[in-house]
XYZ file of C-alpha atoms in Angstrom:
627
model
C -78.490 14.642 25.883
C -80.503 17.230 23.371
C -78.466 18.888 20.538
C -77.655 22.489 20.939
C -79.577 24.627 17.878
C -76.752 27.554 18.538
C -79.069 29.532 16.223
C -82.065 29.403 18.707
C -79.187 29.817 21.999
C -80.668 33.450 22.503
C -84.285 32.420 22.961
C -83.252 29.179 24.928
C -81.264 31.202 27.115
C -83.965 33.370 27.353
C -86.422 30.585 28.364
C -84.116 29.795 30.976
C -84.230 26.247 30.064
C -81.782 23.418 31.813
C -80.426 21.130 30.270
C -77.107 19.518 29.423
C -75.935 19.482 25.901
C -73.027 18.172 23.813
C -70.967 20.876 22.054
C -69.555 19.290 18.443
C -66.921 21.850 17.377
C -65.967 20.905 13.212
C -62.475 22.317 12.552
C -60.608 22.000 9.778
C -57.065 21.954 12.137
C -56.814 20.484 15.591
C -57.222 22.715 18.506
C -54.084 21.583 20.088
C -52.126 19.836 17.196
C -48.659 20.996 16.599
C -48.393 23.424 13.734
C -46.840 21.595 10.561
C -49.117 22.791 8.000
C -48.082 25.845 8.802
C -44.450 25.116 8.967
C -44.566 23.610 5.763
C -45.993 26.950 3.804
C -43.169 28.886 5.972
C -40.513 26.558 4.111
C -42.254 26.693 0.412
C -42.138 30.530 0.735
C -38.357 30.907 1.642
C -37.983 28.818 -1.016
C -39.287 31.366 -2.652
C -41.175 29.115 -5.462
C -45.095 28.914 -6.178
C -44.776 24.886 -7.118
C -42.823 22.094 -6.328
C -43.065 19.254 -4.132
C -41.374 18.975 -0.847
C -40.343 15.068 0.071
C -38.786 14.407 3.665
C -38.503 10.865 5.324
C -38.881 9.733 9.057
C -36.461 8.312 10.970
C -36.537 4.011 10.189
C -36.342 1.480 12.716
C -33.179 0.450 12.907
C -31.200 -2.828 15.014
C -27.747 -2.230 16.680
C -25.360 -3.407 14.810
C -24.733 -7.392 15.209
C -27.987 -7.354 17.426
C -31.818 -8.398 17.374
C -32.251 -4.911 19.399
C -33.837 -1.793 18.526
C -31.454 1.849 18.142
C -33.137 4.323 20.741
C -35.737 5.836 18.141
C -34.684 9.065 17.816
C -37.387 11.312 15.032
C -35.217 13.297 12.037
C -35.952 16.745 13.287
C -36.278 18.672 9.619
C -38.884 15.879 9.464
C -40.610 16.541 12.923
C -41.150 20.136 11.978
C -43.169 19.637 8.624
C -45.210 16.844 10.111
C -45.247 16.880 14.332
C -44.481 12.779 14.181
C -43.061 11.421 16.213
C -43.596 7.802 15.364
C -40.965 5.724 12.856
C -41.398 5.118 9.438
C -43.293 7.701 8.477
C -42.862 10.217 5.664
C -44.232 13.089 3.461
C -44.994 15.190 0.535
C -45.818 18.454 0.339
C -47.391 20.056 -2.810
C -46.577 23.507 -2.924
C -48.816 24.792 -5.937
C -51.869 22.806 -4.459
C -51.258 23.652 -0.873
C -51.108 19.689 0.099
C -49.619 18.109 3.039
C -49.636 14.386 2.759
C -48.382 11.788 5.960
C -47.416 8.382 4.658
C -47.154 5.675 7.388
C -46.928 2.106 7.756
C -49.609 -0.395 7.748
C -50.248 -2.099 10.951
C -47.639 -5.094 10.946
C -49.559 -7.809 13.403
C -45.972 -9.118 14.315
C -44.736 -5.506 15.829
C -48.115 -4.458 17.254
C -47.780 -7.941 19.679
C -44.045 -7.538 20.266
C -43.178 -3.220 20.153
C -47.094 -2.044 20.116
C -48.831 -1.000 16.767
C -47.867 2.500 15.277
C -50.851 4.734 14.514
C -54.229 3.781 12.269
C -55.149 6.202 9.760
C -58.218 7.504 11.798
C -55.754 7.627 14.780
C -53.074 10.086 12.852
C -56.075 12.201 11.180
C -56.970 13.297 14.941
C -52.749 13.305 16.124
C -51.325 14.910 13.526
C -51.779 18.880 11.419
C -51.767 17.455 8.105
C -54.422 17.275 4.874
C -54.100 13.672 4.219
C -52.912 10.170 5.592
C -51.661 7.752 3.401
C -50.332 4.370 3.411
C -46.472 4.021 2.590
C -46.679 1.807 0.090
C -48.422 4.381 -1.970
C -45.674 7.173 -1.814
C -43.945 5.969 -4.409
C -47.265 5.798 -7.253
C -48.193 9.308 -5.489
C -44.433 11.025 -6.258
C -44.580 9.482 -9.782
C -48.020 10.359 -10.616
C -46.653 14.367 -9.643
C -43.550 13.687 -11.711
C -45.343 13.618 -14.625
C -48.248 16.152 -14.413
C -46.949 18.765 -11.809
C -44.852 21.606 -11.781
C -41.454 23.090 -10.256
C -38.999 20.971 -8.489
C -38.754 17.914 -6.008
C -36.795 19.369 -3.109
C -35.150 16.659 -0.884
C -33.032 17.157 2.097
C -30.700 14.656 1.583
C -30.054 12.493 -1.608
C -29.424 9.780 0.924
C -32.643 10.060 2.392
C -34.306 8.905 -1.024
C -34.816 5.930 -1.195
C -38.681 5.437 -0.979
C -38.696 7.373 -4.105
C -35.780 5.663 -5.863
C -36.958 5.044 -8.524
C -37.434 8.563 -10.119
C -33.338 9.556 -9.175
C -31.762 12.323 -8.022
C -29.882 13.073 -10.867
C -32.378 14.989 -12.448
C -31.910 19.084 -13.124
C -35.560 18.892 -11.250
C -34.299 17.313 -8.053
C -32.951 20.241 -5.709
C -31.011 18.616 -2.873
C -29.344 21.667 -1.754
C -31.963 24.656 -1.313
C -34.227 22.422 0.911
C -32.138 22.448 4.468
C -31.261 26.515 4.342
C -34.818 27.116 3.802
C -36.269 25.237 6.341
C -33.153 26.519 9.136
C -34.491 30.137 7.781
C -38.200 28.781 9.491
C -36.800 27.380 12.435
C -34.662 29.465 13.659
C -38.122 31.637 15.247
C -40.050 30.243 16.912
C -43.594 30.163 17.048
C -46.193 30.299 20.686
C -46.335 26.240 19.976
C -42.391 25.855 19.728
C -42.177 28.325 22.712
C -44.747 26.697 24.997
C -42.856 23.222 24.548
C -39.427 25.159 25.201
C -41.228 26.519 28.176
C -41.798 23.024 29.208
C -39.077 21.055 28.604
C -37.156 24.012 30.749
C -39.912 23.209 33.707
C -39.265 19.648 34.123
C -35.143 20.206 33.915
C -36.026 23.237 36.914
C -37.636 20.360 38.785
C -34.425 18.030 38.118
C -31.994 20.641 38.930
C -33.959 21.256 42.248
C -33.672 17.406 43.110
C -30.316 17.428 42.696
C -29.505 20.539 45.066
C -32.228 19.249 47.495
C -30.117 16.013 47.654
C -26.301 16.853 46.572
C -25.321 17.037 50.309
C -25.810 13.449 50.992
C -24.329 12.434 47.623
C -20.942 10.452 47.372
C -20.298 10.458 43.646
C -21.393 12.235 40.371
C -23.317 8.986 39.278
C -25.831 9.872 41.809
C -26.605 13.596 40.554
C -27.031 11.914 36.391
C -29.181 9.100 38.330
C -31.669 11.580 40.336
C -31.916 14.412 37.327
C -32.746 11.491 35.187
C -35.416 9.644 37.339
C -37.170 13.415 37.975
C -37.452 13.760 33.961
C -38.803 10.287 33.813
C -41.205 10.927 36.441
C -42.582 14.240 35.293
C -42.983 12.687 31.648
C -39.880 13.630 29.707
C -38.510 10.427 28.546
C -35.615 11.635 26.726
C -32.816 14.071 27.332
C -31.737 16.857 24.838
C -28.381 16.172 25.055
C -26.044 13.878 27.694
C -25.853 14.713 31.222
C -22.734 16.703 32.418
C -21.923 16.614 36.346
C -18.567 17.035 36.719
C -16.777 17.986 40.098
C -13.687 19.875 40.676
C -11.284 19.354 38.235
C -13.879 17.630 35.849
C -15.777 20.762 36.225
C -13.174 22.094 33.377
C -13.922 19.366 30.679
C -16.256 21.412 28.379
C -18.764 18.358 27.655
C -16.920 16.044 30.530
C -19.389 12.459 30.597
C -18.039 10.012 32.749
C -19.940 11.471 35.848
C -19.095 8.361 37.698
C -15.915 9.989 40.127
C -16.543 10.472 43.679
C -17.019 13.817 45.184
C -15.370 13.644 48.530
C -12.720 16.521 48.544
C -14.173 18.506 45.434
C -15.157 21.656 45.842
C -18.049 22.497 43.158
C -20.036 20.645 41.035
C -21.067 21.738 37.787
C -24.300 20.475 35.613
C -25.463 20.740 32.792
C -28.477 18.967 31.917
C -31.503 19.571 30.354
C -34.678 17.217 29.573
C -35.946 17.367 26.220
C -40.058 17.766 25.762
C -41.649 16.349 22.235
C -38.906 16.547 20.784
C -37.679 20.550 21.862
C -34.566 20.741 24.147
C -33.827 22.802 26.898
C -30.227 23.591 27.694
C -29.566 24.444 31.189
C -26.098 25.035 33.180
C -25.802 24.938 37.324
C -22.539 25.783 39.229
C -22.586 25.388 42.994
C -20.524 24.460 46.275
C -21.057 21.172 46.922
C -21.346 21.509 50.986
C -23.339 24.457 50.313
C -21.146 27.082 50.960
C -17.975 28.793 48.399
C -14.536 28.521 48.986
C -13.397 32.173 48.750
C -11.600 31.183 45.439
C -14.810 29.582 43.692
C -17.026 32.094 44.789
C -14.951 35.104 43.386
C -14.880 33.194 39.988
C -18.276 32.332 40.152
C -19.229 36.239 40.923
C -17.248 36.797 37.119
C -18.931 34.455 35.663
C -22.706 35.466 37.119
C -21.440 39.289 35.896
C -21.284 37.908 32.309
C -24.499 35.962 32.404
C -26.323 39.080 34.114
C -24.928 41.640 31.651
C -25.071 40.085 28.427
C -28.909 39.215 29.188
C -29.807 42.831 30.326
C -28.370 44.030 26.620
C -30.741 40.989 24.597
C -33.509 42.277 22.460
C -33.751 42.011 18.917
C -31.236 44.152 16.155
C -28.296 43.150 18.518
C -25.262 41.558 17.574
C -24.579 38.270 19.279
C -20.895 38.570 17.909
C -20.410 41.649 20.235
C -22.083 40.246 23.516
C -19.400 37.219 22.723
C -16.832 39.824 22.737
C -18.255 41.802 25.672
C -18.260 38.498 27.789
C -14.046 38.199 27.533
C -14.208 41.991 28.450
C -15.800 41.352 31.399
C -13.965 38.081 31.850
C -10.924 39.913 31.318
C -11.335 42.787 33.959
C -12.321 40.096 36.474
C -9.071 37.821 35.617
C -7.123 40.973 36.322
C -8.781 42.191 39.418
C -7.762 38.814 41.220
C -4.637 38.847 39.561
C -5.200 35.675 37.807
C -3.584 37.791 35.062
C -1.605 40.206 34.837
C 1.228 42.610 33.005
C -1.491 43.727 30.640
C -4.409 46.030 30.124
C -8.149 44.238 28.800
C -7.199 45.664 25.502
C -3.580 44.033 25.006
C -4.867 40.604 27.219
C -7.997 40.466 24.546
C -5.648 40.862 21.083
C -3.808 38.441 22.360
C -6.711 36.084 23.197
C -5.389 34.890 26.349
C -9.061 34.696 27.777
C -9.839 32.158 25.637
C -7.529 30.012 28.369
C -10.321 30.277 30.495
C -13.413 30.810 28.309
C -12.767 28.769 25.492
C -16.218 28.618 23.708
C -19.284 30.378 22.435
C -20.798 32.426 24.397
C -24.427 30.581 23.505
C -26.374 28.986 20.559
C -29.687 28.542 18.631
C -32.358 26.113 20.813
C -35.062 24.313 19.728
C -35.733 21.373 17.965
C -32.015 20.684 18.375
C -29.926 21.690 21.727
C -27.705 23.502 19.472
C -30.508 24.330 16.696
C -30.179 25.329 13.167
C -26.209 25.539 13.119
C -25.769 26.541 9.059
C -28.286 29.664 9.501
C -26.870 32.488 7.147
C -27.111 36.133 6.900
C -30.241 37.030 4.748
C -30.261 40.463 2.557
C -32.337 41.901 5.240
C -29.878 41.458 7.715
C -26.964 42.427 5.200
C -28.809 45.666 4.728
C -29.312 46.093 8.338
C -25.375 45.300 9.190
C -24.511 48.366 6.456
C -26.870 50.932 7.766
C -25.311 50.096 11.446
C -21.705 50.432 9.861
C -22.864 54.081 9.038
C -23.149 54.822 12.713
C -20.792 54.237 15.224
C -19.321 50.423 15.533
C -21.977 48.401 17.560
C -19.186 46.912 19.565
C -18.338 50.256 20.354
C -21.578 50.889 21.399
C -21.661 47.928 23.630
C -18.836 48.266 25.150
C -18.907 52.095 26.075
C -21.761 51.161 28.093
C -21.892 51.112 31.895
C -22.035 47.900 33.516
C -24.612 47.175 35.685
C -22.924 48.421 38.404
C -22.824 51.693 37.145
C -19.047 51.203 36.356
C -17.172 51.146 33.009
C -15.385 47.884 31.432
C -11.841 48.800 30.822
C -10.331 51.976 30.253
C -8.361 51.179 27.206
C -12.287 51.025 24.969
C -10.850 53.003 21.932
C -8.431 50.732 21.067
C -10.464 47.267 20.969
C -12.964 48.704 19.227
C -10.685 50.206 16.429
C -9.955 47.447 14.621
C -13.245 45.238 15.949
C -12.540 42.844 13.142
C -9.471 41.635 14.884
C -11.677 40.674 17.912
C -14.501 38.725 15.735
C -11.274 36.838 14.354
C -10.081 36.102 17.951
C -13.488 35.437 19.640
C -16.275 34.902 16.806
C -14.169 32.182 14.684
C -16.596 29.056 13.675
C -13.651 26.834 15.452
C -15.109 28.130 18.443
C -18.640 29.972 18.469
C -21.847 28.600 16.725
C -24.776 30.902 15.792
C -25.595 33.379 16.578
C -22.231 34.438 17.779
C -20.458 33.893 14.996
C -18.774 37.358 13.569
C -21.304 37.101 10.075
C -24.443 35.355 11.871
C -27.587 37.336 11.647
C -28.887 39.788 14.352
C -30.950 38.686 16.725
C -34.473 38.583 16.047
C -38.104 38.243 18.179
C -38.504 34.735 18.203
C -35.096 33.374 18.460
C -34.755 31.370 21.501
C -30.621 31.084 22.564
C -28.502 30.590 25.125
C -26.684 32.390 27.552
C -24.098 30.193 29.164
C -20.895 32.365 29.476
C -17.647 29.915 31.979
C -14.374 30.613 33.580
C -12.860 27.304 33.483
C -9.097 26.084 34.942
C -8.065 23.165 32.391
C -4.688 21.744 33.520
C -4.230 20.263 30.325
C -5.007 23.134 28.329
C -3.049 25.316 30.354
C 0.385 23.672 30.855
C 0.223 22.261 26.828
C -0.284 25.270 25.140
C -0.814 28.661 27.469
C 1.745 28.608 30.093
C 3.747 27.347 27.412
C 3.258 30.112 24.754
C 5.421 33.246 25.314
C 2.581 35.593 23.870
C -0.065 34.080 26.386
C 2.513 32.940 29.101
C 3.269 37.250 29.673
C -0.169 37.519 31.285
C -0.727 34.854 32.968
C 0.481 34.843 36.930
C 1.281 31.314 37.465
C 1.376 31.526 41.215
C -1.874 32.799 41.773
C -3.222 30.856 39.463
C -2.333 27.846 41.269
C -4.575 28.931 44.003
C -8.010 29.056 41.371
C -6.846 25.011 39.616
C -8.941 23.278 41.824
C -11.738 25.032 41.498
C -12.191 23.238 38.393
C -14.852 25.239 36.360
C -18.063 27.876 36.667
C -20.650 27.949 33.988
C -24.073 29.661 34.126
C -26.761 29.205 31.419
C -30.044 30.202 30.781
C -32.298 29.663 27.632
C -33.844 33.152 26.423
C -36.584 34.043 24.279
C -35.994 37.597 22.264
C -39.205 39.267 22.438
C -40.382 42.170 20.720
C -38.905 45.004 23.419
C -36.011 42.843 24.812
C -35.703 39.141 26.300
C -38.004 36.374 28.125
C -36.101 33.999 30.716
C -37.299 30.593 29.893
C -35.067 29.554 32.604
C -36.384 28.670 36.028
C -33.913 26.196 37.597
C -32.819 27.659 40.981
C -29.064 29.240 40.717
C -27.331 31.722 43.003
C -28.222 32.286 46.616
C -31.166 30.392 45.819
C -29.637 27.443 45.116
C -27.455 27.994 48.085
C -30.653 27.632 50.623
C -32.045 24.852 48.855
C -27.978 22.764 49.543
C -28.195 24.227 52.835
C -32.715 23.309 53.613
C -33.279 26.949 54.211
C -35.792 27.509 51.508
C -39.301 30.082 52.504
C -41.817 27.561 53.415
C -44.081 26.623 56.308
C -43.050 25.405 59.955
C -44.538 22.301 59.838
C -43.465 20.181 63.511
C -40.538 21.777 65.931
C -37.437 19.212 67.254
C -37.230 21.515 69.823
C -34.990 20.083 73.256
C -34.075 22.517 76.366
C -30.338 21.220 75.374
C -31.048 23.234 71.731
C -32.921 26.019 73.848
C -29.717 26.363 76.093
C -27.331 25.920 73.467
C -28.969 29.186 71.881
C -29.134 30.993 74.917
C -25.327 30.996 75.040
C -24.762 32.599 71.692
C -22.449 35.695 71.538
C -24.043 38.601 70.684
C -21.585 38.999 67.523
C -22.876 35.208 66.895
C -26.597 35.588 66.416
C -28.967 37.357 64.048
C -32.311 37.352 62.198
C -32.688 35.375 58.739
C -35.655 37.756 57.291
C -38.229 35.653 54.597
C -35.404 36.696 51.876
C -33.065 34.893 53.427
C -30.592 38.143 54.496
C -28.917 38.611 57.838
C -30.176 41.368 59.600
C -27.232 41.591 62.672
C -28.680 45.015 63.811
C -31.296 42.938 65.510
C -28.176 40.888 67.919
C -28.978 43.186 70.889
C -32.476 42.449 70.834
C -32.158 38.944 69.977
C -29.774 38.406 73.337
C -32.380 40.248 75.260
C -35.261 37.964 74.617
C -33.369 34.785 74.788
C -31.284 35.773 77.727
C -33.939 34.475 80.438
C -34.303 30.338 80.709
C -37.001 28.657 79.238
C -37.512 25.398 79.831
C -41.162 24.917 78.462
C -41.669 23.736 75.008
C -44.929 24.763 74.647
C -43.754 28.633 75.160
C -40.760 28.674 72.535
C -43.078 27.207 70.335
C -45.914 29.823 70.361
C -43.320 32.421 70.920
C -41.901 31.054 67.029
C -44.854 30.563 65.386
C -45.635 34.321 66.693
C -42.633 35.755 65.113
C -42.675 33.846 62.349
C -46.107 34.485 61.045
C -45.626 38.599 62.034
C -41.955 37.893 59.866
C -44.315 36.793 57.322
C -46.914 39.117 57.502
C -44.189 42.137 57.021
C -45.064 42.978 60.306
C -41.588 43.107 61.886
C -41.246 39.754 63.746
C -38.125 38.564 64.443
C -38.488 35.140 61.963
C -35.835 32.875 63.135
C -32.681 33.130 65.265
C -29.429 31.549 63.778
C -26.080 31.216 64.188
C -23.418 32.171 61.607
C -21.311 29.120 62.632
C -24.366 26.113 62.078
C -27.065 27.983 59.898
C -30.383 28.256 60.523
C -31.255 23.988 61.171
C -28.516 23.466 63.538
C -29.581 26.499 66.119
C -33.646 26.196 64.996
C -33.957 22.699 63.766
C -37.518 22.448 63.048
C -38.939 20.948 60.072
C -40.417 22.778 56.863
C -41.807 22.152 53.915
C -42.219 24.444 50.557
C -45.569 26.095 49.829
């Protein structure tokens, strides 16, 4: 093919002339690489220092312990994010004063390439990775002595541990800084950039397609192993090798165990199932919670908790956008918590305000109301307050308390919280105490974590949870607690077992971005119960179904719209059109495919007739498949 002269393209284009040419783009980055470089300046300037050098090692290769096998490789993340490497062995150096990022890697070792594959060439990591040069390991050390002696500023290391491929310059040296390194790079991290997001974004696509499996499939399950083994093989599938953190499906009763792992109990007899799972995508975790019935449909007990719990999620995410305080959407979640508790008189002998200085929620929502994600699940978990956000807590404590602010709020119902508001937020430090301790919350809802900011990408995964052991060894037993807490009803909510909802969220610049997609709610419901929106694809259609249907009560039968609602307005009519026999397939099925497609169309049709008793397969059961 001819070369393209891009300073003669006007008068070729002109000329109309075809051809095909080759377009040879010279970059000085990769179009697609993942950003180090630019991570690494963010780091040297919260540092805050024009020279230095910047040393971090890889994660080695490493045997199990009394074994000839290989530790699942797992990459040092402080590492990943000042070099996007995912390989072993590897390390860097970054020259602050000269702007140089350096990659160090192995030589090829002909022994590992046969057995375990060969790790990168130089040419091959120029193209892979964001960096200004690509060393060989063995010439780290000669390359940190030589700026020893003729550079300026500091060597900053992570850990002195991690040090040894520069051993021997020492770490006890004023001009090795082992403890400024970590906080700067958590200040970096802690936003993320469109690259971080996108992979977020990702990782939380593949777990939606694993959390759909599951559902699709949880009615013909017979023990948790099953729902670990099918979210698993889905990740695998779609190309996420590696989960962000171990799979949690516990049923009833296990559904209380925080970070419960056995999954291996069956579920015959158990009411809902709770998982949380969530694949991880080069290297960035998603973090994603599902509560549901396991036949499909909610005891009245686990579907009044799980309403609570969907009120936290819901209301706390409305309220995200950056200059908020996580601390006080912590606190707003036991209010809500709280009022719900009371109204199914769970608790008791109390008002929100006397129940919540006591901290008798925490019986039932014992944890953080959500964390930091990214390169970790729980991501950057020493993040301090920075004098920005120092200044910006002072000017708030001008104004009124932002708790108070919160918290005088409508929900989203229109309705208020409590109506005892004046006295929890008096003394609002008493709550952050209670609620906000680091025993209990990580950042950003700890009482001095920063505000949130665009960028952050956190959690929202508020639970109501009924721990037996919890309960009878320290709540029921404690007279302070023990006051509010109406043992008799609560004995009808124990085997529920647990609810928990959560949802990753990107802050954006006017409020929040739901990274989220994994089906929850009545959507869930219809996947458990194969009444998703899709197409009618073949009809099982037998006169004994037709006359079955025919012999519905009036009060029995209705119209599931394309939104899945009951519409029983439309009974009469319904009766009337299936109140003559048919016995000819052919004409139920055009009549069907009639209604449906007008149903579809917004054109009124009567979609599909059901009964309340069966659902929609059991009085309709034709085939369908998503679109």
């Amino acid at each position: 093919m001819a070369a393209l002269d891009l300073r003669a393209l006007d008068e070729r284009l002109d000329e109309a002339e075809e051809k095909d040419y080759w377009i040879h783009m010279d970059t000085s980055r990769g179009i697609d690489k993942y950003p180090a470089k630019q991570h690494a300046r963010a780091a040297a300037s919260k540092l805050g220092v024009e020279s230095g050098l910047i040393y971090l090692a890889g994660a080695p290769t490493t045997l199990l312990e009394d074994s000839d096998q290989a530790v699942p490789f797992r990459q040092r993340r402080y590492f990943y994010y000042l070099s996007g490497s995912n390989e072993s062995d590897n390390h860097l150096l970054y020259d602050i004063q000269t702007d140089k990022l350096t990659l160090y890697i192995p030589k090829i070792d002909l022994r590992k390439a046969v057995w375990g594959g060969a790790g990168s060439t130089k040419s091959e990591a120029e193209d892979l990775y964001d960096v200004d040069a690509i060393a060989y390991l063995s010439e780290l050390e000669r390359d940190t002595k030589t700026w020893w002696k003729t550079g300026d500023g500091k060597l900053y290391l992570l850990h002195p541990i991690q040090s040894h491929a520069i051993a021997s310059i020492g770490t006890s040296s004023p001009r090795v800084d082992a403890t400024t390194l970590q906080s700067a790079i958590d200040q970096c991290r802690v936003i993320k950039d469109d690259y971080e997001i996108d992979l977020i974004r990702q990782a939380n696509k593949v777990s939606a397609d694993a959390h759909r499996a599951v559902l699709e499939k949880i009615k013909s399950f017979k023990n948790e192993s099953q729902v670990e083994g099918i979210f698993l093989d889905t990740c695998v599938s779609e190309g996420a090798h590696s989960q962000a953190y171990n799979i949690i499906a516990g049923s009833g009763s296990n559904a209380s165990v925080l970070h419960y792992g056995k999954n291996d109990e069956p579920l015959a007899g158990r009411q809902v199932l709770l998982i949380d799972a969530g694949a991880e995508w080069n290297c960035y975790a998603s973090d994603v919670t599902r509560t549901f019935p396991i036949s499909g449909t909610w005891t009245e007990e686990a579907k009044a908790i799980y309403d609570i719990v969907e009120k936290m999620q819901d209301t706390v995410i409305s309220r995200l956008k950056p200059g908020v305080h996580y601390r006080d959407m912590q606190v707003l979640a036991h209010v809500i918590a709280a009022n719900g508790l009371l109204e199914l008189g769970i608790l008791h002998n109390g008002t929100v305000a006397e129940i919540l200085k006591a901290g008798t929620t925490l019986a039932f929502f014992p944890h953080g109301l959500g964390h930091h994600v990214g390169l970790e699940v729980h991501d950057v978990l020493n993040i301090r307050i920075s004098t920005e956000d120092e200044q910006e807590r002072r000017f708030a404590a001008l104004k009124e308390s932002s708790l108070h602010f919160q918290l005088t709020h409508k929900d989203l119902d229109g309705k208020s919280f409590c109506d005892s508001r004046p006295s929890l937020t008096s003394n609002p430090s008493e709550l952050y105490a209670t609620f906000n301790n680091p025993d209990i919350c990580m950042s950003p809802a700890r009482e001095h974590s920063p505000t949130l900011k665009e960028g952050m990408v956190i959690t929202v995964e508020p639970g109501i949870y009924f721990s037996k052991f919890a309960l009878e060894n320290h709540f029921l037993k404690d007279p302070v607690h023990s006051q509010y807490i109406n043992k008799d009803v609560l004995k009808k909510y124990m085997n529920v077992g647990g609810v928990r909802i959560e949802d990753d969220i990107l802050i954006t610049r006017n409020g929040y971005d739901n990274l989220t997609t994994a089906p929850k709610g009545e959507d869930a419901l219809r996947i458990i119960r194969g009444e998703e929106e899709g197409s009618v694809t073949g009809f099982a259609l037998t006169n004994r179904t037709i006359r079955g249907m025919q012999h519905l009560k009036i009060e029995d039968r209705g119209v599931l719209d394309w939104n899945g609602k009951m519409c029983h307005a439309e009974g009469q009519r319904m009766q009337k059109k299936m109140s003559n026999p048919i016995s000819d397939d052919t004409r139920v099925r055009e009549w069907v495919l009639e209604q449906t497609e007008n149903g579809r169309n917004g054109k009124g049709g009567d979609c599909f007739p059901i009964s309340k008793e069966e659902g929609l397969m059991k009085a309709f059961p034709f085939r369908r498949k998503r679109e």
